[in-house]
PDB file of C-alpha atoms in Angstrom:
ATOM      1  CA  LEU A   1     149.522 322.076-257.964  1.00  0.00           C
ATOM      2  CA  HIS A   2     149.216 318.748-256.143  1.00  0.00           C
ATOM      3  CA  ILE A   3     148.464 316.977-259.414  1.00  0.00           C
ATOM      4  CA  ALA A   4     151.559 318.539-261.005  1.00  0.00           C
ATOM      5  CA  VAL A   5     153.759 317.431-258.092  1.00  0.00           C
ATOM      6  CA  LEU A   6     152.375 313.878-258.198  1.00  0.00           C
ATOM      7  CA  ALA A   7     152.858 313.734-261.964  1.00  0.00           C
ATOM      8  CA  SER A   8     156.473 314.868-261.561  1.00  0.00           C
ATOM      9  CA  ILE A   9     157.163 312.234-258.899  1.00  0.00           C
ATOM     10  CA  LEU A  10     155.546 309.520-261.016  1.00  0.00           C
ATOM     11  CA  SER A  11     157.585 310.573-264.061  1.00  0.00           C
ATOM     12  CA  LEU A  12     160.772 310.434-261.980  1.00  0.00           C
ATOM     13  CA  ILE A  13     159.949 306.938-260.714  1.00  0.00           C
ATOM     14  CA  ILE A  14     159.237 305.725-264.255  1.00  0.00           C
ATOM     15  CA  TYR A  15     162.517 307.271-265.446  1.00  0.00           C
ATOM     16  CA  TRP A  16     164.529 305.476-262.741  1.00  0.00           C
ATOM     17  CA  LEU A  17     162.818 302.158-263.499  1.00  0.00           C
ATOM     18  CA  ILE A  18     163.556 302.472-267.216  1.00  0.00           C
ATOM     19  CA  ARG A  19     167.145 303.542-266.572  1.00  0.00           C
ATOM     20  CA  ASP A  20     167.738 300.656-264.189  1.00  0.00           C
ATOM     21  CA  LYS A  21     166.494 298.250-266.849  1.00  0.00           C
ATOM     22  CA  TYR A  22     169.480 299.197-269.024  1.00  0.00           C
ATOM     23  CA  ARG A  23     172.054 298.747-266.262  1.00  0.00           C
ATOM     24  CA  VAL A  24     174.685 296.192-267.274  1.00  0.00           C
ATOM     25  CA  ARG A  25     174.725 293.096-265.080  1.00  0.00           C
ATOM     26  CA  ASN A  26     177.244 290.278-264.497  1.00  0.00           C
ATOM     27  CA  LEU A  27     180.376 292.349-264.963  1.00  0.00           C
ATOM     28  CA  ASN A  28     182.795 289.745-263.601  1.00  0.00           C
ATOM     29  CA  GLY A  29     184.804 288.037-266.316  1.00  0.00           C
ATOM     30  CA  GLN A  30     183.887 290.548-269.019  1.00  0.00           C
ATOM     31  CA  HIS A  31     186.884 291.697-271.074  1.00  0.00           C
ATOM     32  CA  VAL A  32     187.536 295.388-271.677  1.00  0.00           C
ATOM     33  CA  PHE A  33     190.426 296.643-273.791  1.00  0.00           C
ATOM     34  CA  ILE A  34     191.668 300.182-273.074  1.00  0.00           C
ATOM     35  CA  THR A  35     194.281 302.140-275.035  1.00  0.00           C
ATOM     36  CA  GLY A  36     196.543 304.836-273.603  1.00  0.00           C
ATOM     37  CA  CYS A  37     196.941 303.390-270.102  1.00  0.00           C
ATOM     38  CA  ASP A  38     200.408 304.666-269.176  1.00  0.00           C
ATOM     39  CA  THR A  39     198.986 307.744-267.415  1.00  0.00           C
ATOM     40  CA  GLY A  40     195.899 309.930-267.163  1.00  0.00           C
ATOM     41  CA  LEU A  41     192.338 308.828-267.876  1.00  0.00           C
ATOM     42  CA  GLY A  42     193.235 305.475-269.443  1.00  0.00           C
ATOM     43  CA  ASN A  43     195.366 304.553-266.433  1.00  0.00           C
ATOM     44  CA  SER A  44     192.686 305.579-263.931  1.00  0.00           C
ATOM     45  CA  LEU A  45     189.943 303.777-265.848  1.00  0.00           C
ATOM     46  CA  ALA A  46     191.974 300.563-266.056  1.00  0.00           C
ATOM     47  CA  LYS A  47     192.456 300.540-262.268  1.00  0.00           C
ATOM     48  CA  TRP A  48     188.782 301.350-261.591  1.00  0.00           C
ATOM     49  CA  LEU A  49     187.390 298.681-263.924  1.00  0.00           C
ATOM     50  CA  ASP A  50     189.872 296.177-262.499  1.00  0.00           C
ATOM     51  CA  LYS A  51     188.451 296.801-259.017  1.00  0.00           C
ATOM     52  CA  LYS A  52     184.935 296.385-260.412  1.00  0.00           C
ATOM     53  CA  GLY A  53     185.760 292.848-261.510  1.00  0.00           C
ATOM     54  CA  PHE A  54     186.329 293.315-265.224  1.00  0.00           C
ATOM     55  CA  CYS A  55     189.087 291.451-267.041  1.00  0.00           C
ATOM     56  CA  VAL A  56     191.024 294.522-268.116  1.00  0.00           C
ATOM     57  CA  ILE A  57     193.489 294.464-271.007  1.00  0.00           C
ATOM     58  CA  ALA A  58     195.454 297.700-270.802  1.00  0.00           C
ATOM     59  CA  ALA A  59     197.524 298.945-273.736  1.00  0.00           C
ATOM     60  CA  CYS A  60     200.620 300.935-272.761  1.00  0.00           C
ATOM     61  CA  THR A  61     203.208 302.624-274.953  1.00  0.00           C
ATOM     62  CA  THR A  62     206.126 301.958-272.579  1.00  0.00           C
ATOM     63  CA  GLU A  63     207.370 299.036-270.493  1.00  0.00           C
ATOM     64  CA  LYS A  64     207.568 301.366-267.500  1.00  0.00           C
ATOM     65  CA  GLY A  65     203.883 302.222-267.860  1.00  0.00           C
ATOM     66  CA  SER A  66     202.955 298.538-268.001  1.00  0.00           C
ATOM     67  CA  GLN A  67     205.001 297.644-264.923  1.00  0.00           C
ATOM     68  CA  GLU A  68     203.642 300.505-262.818  1.00  0.00           C
ATOM     69  CA  LEU A  69     200.047 299.658-263.743  1.00  0.00           C
ATOM     70  CA  GLN A  70     200.481 295.957-262.997  1.00  0.00           C
ATOM     71  CA  SER A  71     202.125 296.714-259.640  1.00  0.00           C
ATOM     72  CA  CYS A  72     198.953 298.340-258.305  1.00  0.00           C
ATOM     73  CA  SER A  73     196.328 296.113-259.956  1.00  0.00           C
ATOM     74  CA  SER A  74     194.977 292.584-259.575  1.00  0.00           C
ATOM     75  CA  LEU A  75     196.456 289.586-261.359  1.00  0.00           C
ATOM     76  CA  SER A  76     193.514 289.540-263.787  1.00  0.00           C
ATOM     77  CA  LEU A  77     194.649 292.840-265.352  1.00  0.00           C
ATOM     78  CA  LYS A  78     196.871 292.216-268.367  1.00  0.00           C
ATOM     79  CA  THR A  79     198.988 294.728-270.241  1.00  0.00           C
ATOM     80  CA  VAL A  80     200.149 294.811-273.836  1.00  0.00           C
ATOM     81  CA  ASN A  81     202.562 297.117-275.624  1.00  0.00           C
ATOM     82  CA  LEU A  82     200.900 299.233-278.302  1.00  0.00           C
ATOM     83  CA  ASN A  83     202.186 301.834-280.736  1.00  0.00           C
ATOM     84  CA  LEU A  84     199.152 303.177-282.575  1.00  0.00           C
ATOM     85  CA  ALA A  85     201.339 304.582-285.350  1.00  0.00           C
ATOM     86  CA  ASP A  86     202.604 301.082-286.203  1.00  0.00           C
ATOM     87  CA  SER A  87     200.288 298.609-287.964  1.00  0.00           C
ATOM     88  CA  ASN A  88     202.456 295.670-286.871  1.00  0.00           C
ATOM     89  CA  SER A  89     202.149 296.722-283.230  1.00  0.00           C
ATOM     90  CA  ILE A  90     198.383 297.032-283.657  1.00  0.00           C
ATOM     91  CA  ALA A  91     198.210 293.533-285.192  1.00  0.00           C
ATOM     92  CA  ARG A  92     200.159 292.063-282.254  1.00  0.00           C
ATOM     93  CA  ALA A  93     197.885 293.791-279.739  1.00  0.00           C
ATOM     94  CA  VAL A  94     194.761 292.490-281.520  1.00  0.00           C
ATOM     95  CA  GLU A  95     196.216 288.967-281.472  1.00  0.00           C
ATOM     96  CA  PHE A  96     196.859 289.324-277.727  1.00  0.00           C
ATOM     97  CA  VAL A  97     193.281 290.493-277.090  1.00  0.00           C
ATOM     98  CA  THR A  98     191.935 287.609-279.198  1.00  0.00           C
ATOM     99  CA  ASP A  99     193.912 285.094-277.136  1.00  0.00           C
ATOM    100  CA  GLN A 100     192.844 286.645-273.827  1.00  0.00           C
ATOM    101  CA  THR A 101     189.142 286.666-274.688  1.00  0.00           C
ATOM    102  CA  ALA A 102     189.340 282.954-275.622  1.00  0.00           C
ATOM    103  CA  GLY A 103     186.410 282.928-278.023  1.00  0.00           C
ATOM    104  CA  LYS A 104     184.034 284.920-275.794  1.00  0.00           C
ATOM    105  CA  GLY A 105     184.352 288.165-277.705  1.00  0.00           C
ATOM    106  CA  LEU A 106     185.158 291.633-276.411  1.00  0.00           C
ATOM    107  CA  PHE A 107     182.731 293.314-274.009  1.00  0.00           C
ATOM    108  CA  GLY A 108     184.207 296.787-274.432  1.00  0.00           C
ATOM    109  CA  LEU A 109     186.791 298.833-276.321  1.00  0.00           C
ATOM    110  CA  VAL A 110     187.782 302.168-274.788  1.00  0.00           C
ATOM    111  CA  SER A 111     189.819 304.290-277.191  1.00  0.00           C
ATOM    112  CA  ASN A 112     191.931 306.911-275.487  1.00  0.00           C
ATOM    113  CA  ALA A 113     194.877 308.621-277.186  1.00  0.00           C
ATOM    114  CA  GLU A 114     196.265 312.090-276.608  1.00  0.00           C
ATOM    115  CA  GLY A 115     198.843 312.710-279.310  1.00  0.00           C
ATOM    116  CA  ALA A 116     198.790 316.513-279.162  1.00  0.00           C
ATOM    117  CA  ALA A 117     202.159 317.925-280.174  1.00  0.00           C
ATOM    118  CA  PRO A 118     203.288 319.522-282.323  1.00  0.00           C
ATOM    119  CA  ILE A 119     200.716 322.290-282.425  1.00  0.00           C
ATOM    120  CA  GLY A 120     201.292 325.863-283.534  1.00  0.00           C
ATOM    121  CA  PRO A 121     200.529 328.302-286.360  1.00  0.00           C
ATOM    122  CA  THR A 122     199.677 326.271-289.434  1.00  0.00           C
ATOM    123  CA  ASP A 123     202.426 327.625-291.684  1.00  0.00           C
ATOM    124  CA  TRP A 124     205.028 326.685-289.078  1.00  0.00           C
ATOM    125  CA  LEU A 125     204.080 323.034-289.596  1.00  0.00           C
ATOM    126  CA  SER A 126     205.015 320.395-292.144  1.00  0.00           C
ATOM    127  CA  ILE A 127     202.879 317.516-293.350  1.00  0.00           C
ATOM    128  CA  GLU A 128     205.018 315.223-291.164  1.00  0.00           C
ATOM    129  CA  ASP A 129     203.895 317.220-288.115  1.00  0.00           C
ATOM    130  CA  PHE A 130     200.277 316.472-288.991  1.00  0.00           C
ATOM    131  CA  HIS A 131     201.076 312.783-289.521  1.00  0.00           C
ATOM    132  CA  SER A 132     202.775 312.502-286.119  1.00  0.00           C
ATOM    133  CA  VAL A 133     199.453 313.371-284.430  1.00  0.00           C
ATOM    134  CA  LEU A 134     196.873 311.945-286.844  1.00  0.00           C
ATOM    135  CA  ASP A 135     198.646 308.585-287.226  1.00  0.00           C
ATOM    136  CA  VAL A 136     198.150 308.006-283.484  1.00  0.00           C
ATOM    137  CA  SER A 137     195.038 309.910-282.388  1.00  0.00           C
ATOM    138  CA  LEU A 138     192.897 309.262-285.466  1.00  0.00           C
ATOM    139  CA  LEU A 139     194.141 306.674-287.961  1.00  0.00           C
ATOM    140  CA  GLY A 140     195.668 304.421-285.303  1.00  0.00           C
ATOM    141  CA  LEU A 141     192.489 304.402-283.240  1.00  0.00           C
ATOM    142  CA  ILE A 142     190.405 303.739-286.345  1.00  0.00           C
ATOM    143  CA  GLU A 143     192.663 300.856-287.398  1.00  0.00           C
ATOM    144  CA  ILE A 144     192.548 299.069-284.053  1.00  0.00           C
ATOM    145  CA  THR A 145     188.774 299.574-283.856  1.00  0.00           C
ATOM    146  CA  LEU A 146     188.288 298.010-287.279  1.00  0.00           C
ATOM    147  CA  LYS A 147     190.432 295.005-286.355  1.00  0.00           C
ATOM    148  CA  LEU A 148     188.553 294.459-283.082  1.00  0.00           C
ATOM    149  CA  LEU A 149     185.063 294.732-284.586  1.00  0.00           C
ATOM    150  CA  PRO A 150     184.699 290.921-285.068  1.00  0.00           C
ATOM    151  CA  LEU A 151     185.297 290.398-281.314  1.00  0.00           C
ATOM    152  CA  LEU A 152     182.951 293.254-280.399  1.00  0.00           C
ATOM    153  CA  LYS A 153     180.206 291.885-282.661  1.00  0.00           C
ATOM    154  CA  LYS A 154     180.600 288.432-281.152  1.00  0.00           C
ATOM    155  CA  ALA A 155     179.975 289.754-277.627  1.00  0.00           C
ATOM    156  CA  GLU A 156     177.504 292.473-278.702  1.00  0.00           C
ATOM    157  CA  GLY A 157     179.874 294.811-276.918  1.00  0.00           C
ATOM    158  CA  ARG A 158     180.433 298.522-276.927  1.00  0.00           C
ATOM    159  CA  VAL A 159     182.948 301.070-278.223  1.00  0.00           C
ATOM    160  CA  ILE A 160     183.627 304.117-276.067  1.00  0.00           C
ATOM    161  CA  ASN A 161     185.742 306.866-277.608  1.00  0.00           C
ATOM    162  CA  LEU A 162     187.170 309.370-275.114  1.00  0.00           C
ATOM    163  CA  ILE A 163     187.511 312.791-276.731  1.00  0.00           C
ATOM    164  CA  ASN A 164     188.978 315.790-274.939  1.00  0.00           C
ATOM    165  CA  SER A 165     186.539 318.661-275.432  1.00  0.00           C
ATOM    166  CA  LYS A 166     189.392 321.152-275.768  1.00  0.00           C
ATOM    167  CA  GLY A 167     190.216 319.450-279.072  1.00  0.00           C
ATOM    168  CA  LEU A 168     186.790 320.452-280.400  1.00  0.00           C
ATOM    169  CA  MET A 169     187.827 324.119-280.185  1.00  0.00           C
ATOM    170  CA  ALA A 170     189.999 324.843-283.221  1.00  0.00           C
ATOM    171  CA  LEU A 171     192.132 327.576-281.653  1.00  0.00           C
ATOM    172  CA  VAL A 172     195.542 326.553-282.988  1.00  0.00           C
ATOM    173  CA  GLY A 173     196.928 324.729-286.007  1.00  0.00           C
ATOM    174  CA  GLY A 174     198.042 321.116-286.102  1.00  0.00           C
ATOM    175  CA  GLY A 175     196.528 317.660-286.078  1.00  0.00           C
ATOM    176  CA  TYR A 176     195.046 317.720-282.574  1.00  0.00           C
ATOM    177  CA  SER A 177     191.647 319.253-283.362  1.00  0.00           C
ATOM    178  CA  LEU A 178     191.522 317.372-286.673  1.00  0.00           C
ATOM    179  CA  SER A 179     191.922 314.087-284.819  1.00  0.00           C
ATOM    180  CA  LYS A 180     189.153 314.884-282.324  1.00  0.00           C
ATOM    181  CA  TRP A 181     186.679 316.018-284.968  1.00  0.00           C
ATOM    182  CA  GLY A 182     187.634 312.994-287.062  1.00  0.00           C
ATOM    183  CA  MET A 183     186.910 310.624-284.165  1.00  0.00           C
ATOM    184  CA  GLU A 184     183.521 312.302-283.682  1.00  0.00           C
ATOM    185  CA  ALA A 185     182.611 311.651-287.329  1.00  0.00           C
ATOM    186  CA  PHE A 186     183.979 308.097-287.249  1.00  0.00           C
ATOM    187  CA  SER A 187     182.028 307.329-284.063  1.00  0.00           C
ATOM    188  CA  ASP A 188     178.761 308.741-285.414  1.00  0.00           C
ATOM    189  CA  THR A 189     179.020 306.671-288.597  1.00  0.00           C
ATOM    190  CA  LEU A 190     180.079 303.507-286.774  1.00  0.00           C
ATOM    191  CA  ARG A 191     177.186 303.859-284.301  1.00  0.00           C
ATOM    192  CA  ILE A 192     174.626 303.690-287.102  1.00  0.00           C
ATOM    193  CA  GLU A 193     176.294 300.739-288.817  1.00  0.00           C
ATOM    194  CA  MET A 194     176.943 298.658-285.681  1.00  0.00           C
ATOM    195  CA  LYS A 195     173.383 298.964-284.380  1.00  0.00           C
ATOM    196  CA  HIS A 196     172.518 296.060-286.687  1.00  0.00           C
ATOM    197  CA  PHE A 197     174.926 293.846-284.723  1.00  0.00           C
ATOM    198  CA  GLY A 198     173.890 295.000-281.243  1.00  0.00           C
ATOM    199  CA  VAL A 199     177.181 296.871-280.746  1.00  0.00           C
ATOM    200  CA  LYS A 200     176.853 300.257-279.032  1.00  0.00           C
ATOM    201  CA  VAL A 201     179.140 303.170-279.904  1.00  0.00           C
ATOM    202  CA  SER A 202     179.474 306.091-277.498  1.00  0.00           C
ATOM    203  CA  ILE A 203     181.496 309.302-277.302  1.00  0.00           C
ATOM    204  CA  VAL A 204     182.566 310.721-273.948  1.00  0.00           C
ATOM    205  CA  GLU A 205     183.598 314.363-274.357  1.00  0.00           C
ATOM    206  CA  HIS A 206     185.517 314.968-271.164  1.00  0.00           C
ATOM    207  CA  GLY A 207     186.806 318.266-269.825  1.00  0.00           C
ATOM    208  CA  PHE A 208     190.099 319.456-268.366  1.00  0.00           C
ATOM    209  CA  PHE A 209     191.966 317.258-265.909  1.00  0.00           C
ATOM    210  CA  LYS A 210     195.028 317.617-263.770  1.00  0.00           C
ATOM    211  CA  ALA A 211     196.925 315.234-266.051  1.00  0.00           C
ATOM    212  CA  ASP A 212     196.611 317.712-268.933  1.00  0.00           C
ATOM    213  CA  VAL A 213     198.991 320.111-267.221  1.00  0.00           C
ATOM    214  CA  VAL A 214     201.898 317.751-267.902  1.00  0.00           C
ATOM    215  CA  ASN A 215     201.451 318.271-271.648  1.00  0.00           C
ATOM    216  CA  SER A 216     202.093 322.020-271.436  1.00  0.00           C
ATOM    217  CA  ASP A 217     205.868 321.492-271.109  1.00  0.00           C
ATOM    218  CA  ILE A 218     205.879 319.220-274.155  1.00  0.00           C
ATOM    219  CA  ILE A 219     203.851 321.714-276.200  1.00  0.00           C
ATOM    220  CA  GLU A 220     206.214 324.555-275.227  1.00  0.00           C
ATOM    221  CA  LYS A 221     209.223 322.443-276.166  1.00  0.00           C
ATOM    222  CA  TYR A 222     207.743 321.771-279.617  1.00  0.00           C
ATOM    223  CA  LEU A 223     206.908 325.442-280.121  1.00  0.00           C
ATOM    224  CA  PHE A 224     210.558 326.368-279.593  1.00  0.00           C
ATOM    225  CA  LYS A 225     211.548 323.613-282.014  1.00  0.00           C
ATOM    226  CA  LEU A 226     209.093 324.853-284.644  1.00  0.00           C
ATOM    227  CA  TRP A 227     210.207 328.472-284.211  1.00  0.00           C
ATOM    228  CA  ASN A 228     213.904 327.622-284.507  1.00  0.00           C
ATOM    229  CA  ARG A 229     213.473 325.678-287.738  1.00  0.00           C
ATOM    230  CA  LEU A 230     211.579 328.487-289.527  1.00  0.00           C
ATOM    231  CA  THR A 231     213.328 330.433-292.237  1.00  0.00           C
ATOM    232  CA  PRO A 232     214.484 333.938-291.229  1.00  0.00           C
ATOM    233  CA  GLU A 233     211.853 335.415-293.569  1.00  0.00           C
ATOM    234  CA  VAL A 234     208.969 333.630-291.833  1.00  0.00           C
ATOM    235  CA  ARG A 235     210.325 334.459-288.361  1.00  0.00           C
ATOM    236  CA  ASP A 236     210.612 338.110-289.308  1.00  0.00           C
ATOM    237  CA  SER A 237     207.047 338.147-290.676  1.00  0.00           C
ATOM    238  CA  TYR A 238     205.717 337.043-287.267  1.00  0.00           C
ATOM    239  CA  GLY A 239     208.218 338.820-285.079  1.00  0.00           C
ATOM    240  CA  GLU A 240     209.702 337.888-281.717  1.00  0.00           C
ATOM    241  CA  LYS A 241     206.810 339.529-279.819  1.00  0.00           C
ATOM    242  CA  TYR A 242     204.265 337.223-281.496  1.00  0.00           C
ATOM    243  CA  PHE A 243     206.308 334.145-280.556  1.00  0.00           C
ATOM    244  CA  VAL A 244     206.690 335.177-276.900  1.00  0.00           C
ATOM    245  CA  GLU A 245     202.958 335.917-276.553  1.00  0.00           C
TER     246      GLU A 245
END
């Protein structure tokens, strides 16, 4: 029994020593670019990394989001407007990041986008409804990652993709779950390919947060919109009781 206890303690000590070896040092002055910083996880992460001494570049979708974030952060935190559904906006954001990093490369890219609505029964949706989610939460994130890879390779940085675990449960139709599963596949492939360049690729599957509650009103609004645009035949096939439930 004593030998087993000693072996367990020794194993724990070895584990902590190995883990500490991989701790990232000299964080000050390292540039991290984060998408989706108006609210929620992206906003909180930008503030936290700013306090840790990182040079944070926070992408916001609105001017209001940028101003509010800058008002409670240090002067080293920079914001840039970004619409992930617009390739021109992505190109401008990449140019801004390139200028800010000044030849040093990009230490980290944190991809965070929560384009959820519209969601609903699949035959209530049009292909445009799928595009409105996938263009932001999948294709937009992929595009900006691809364009930032040269900077990430230069700094032997890391890509961290934040994926809400509720999107990995395909309980309702729409692009939301497709985007999350797509980002999982993209991340897994990219991880293998970027290992050659010393770039790490990680997925953080986070759970439910208080900020998610805000989206419920938006989802309900879209459900009413989807229901009202259905043909009478489709509405009758589902029935009012189905819609209310």
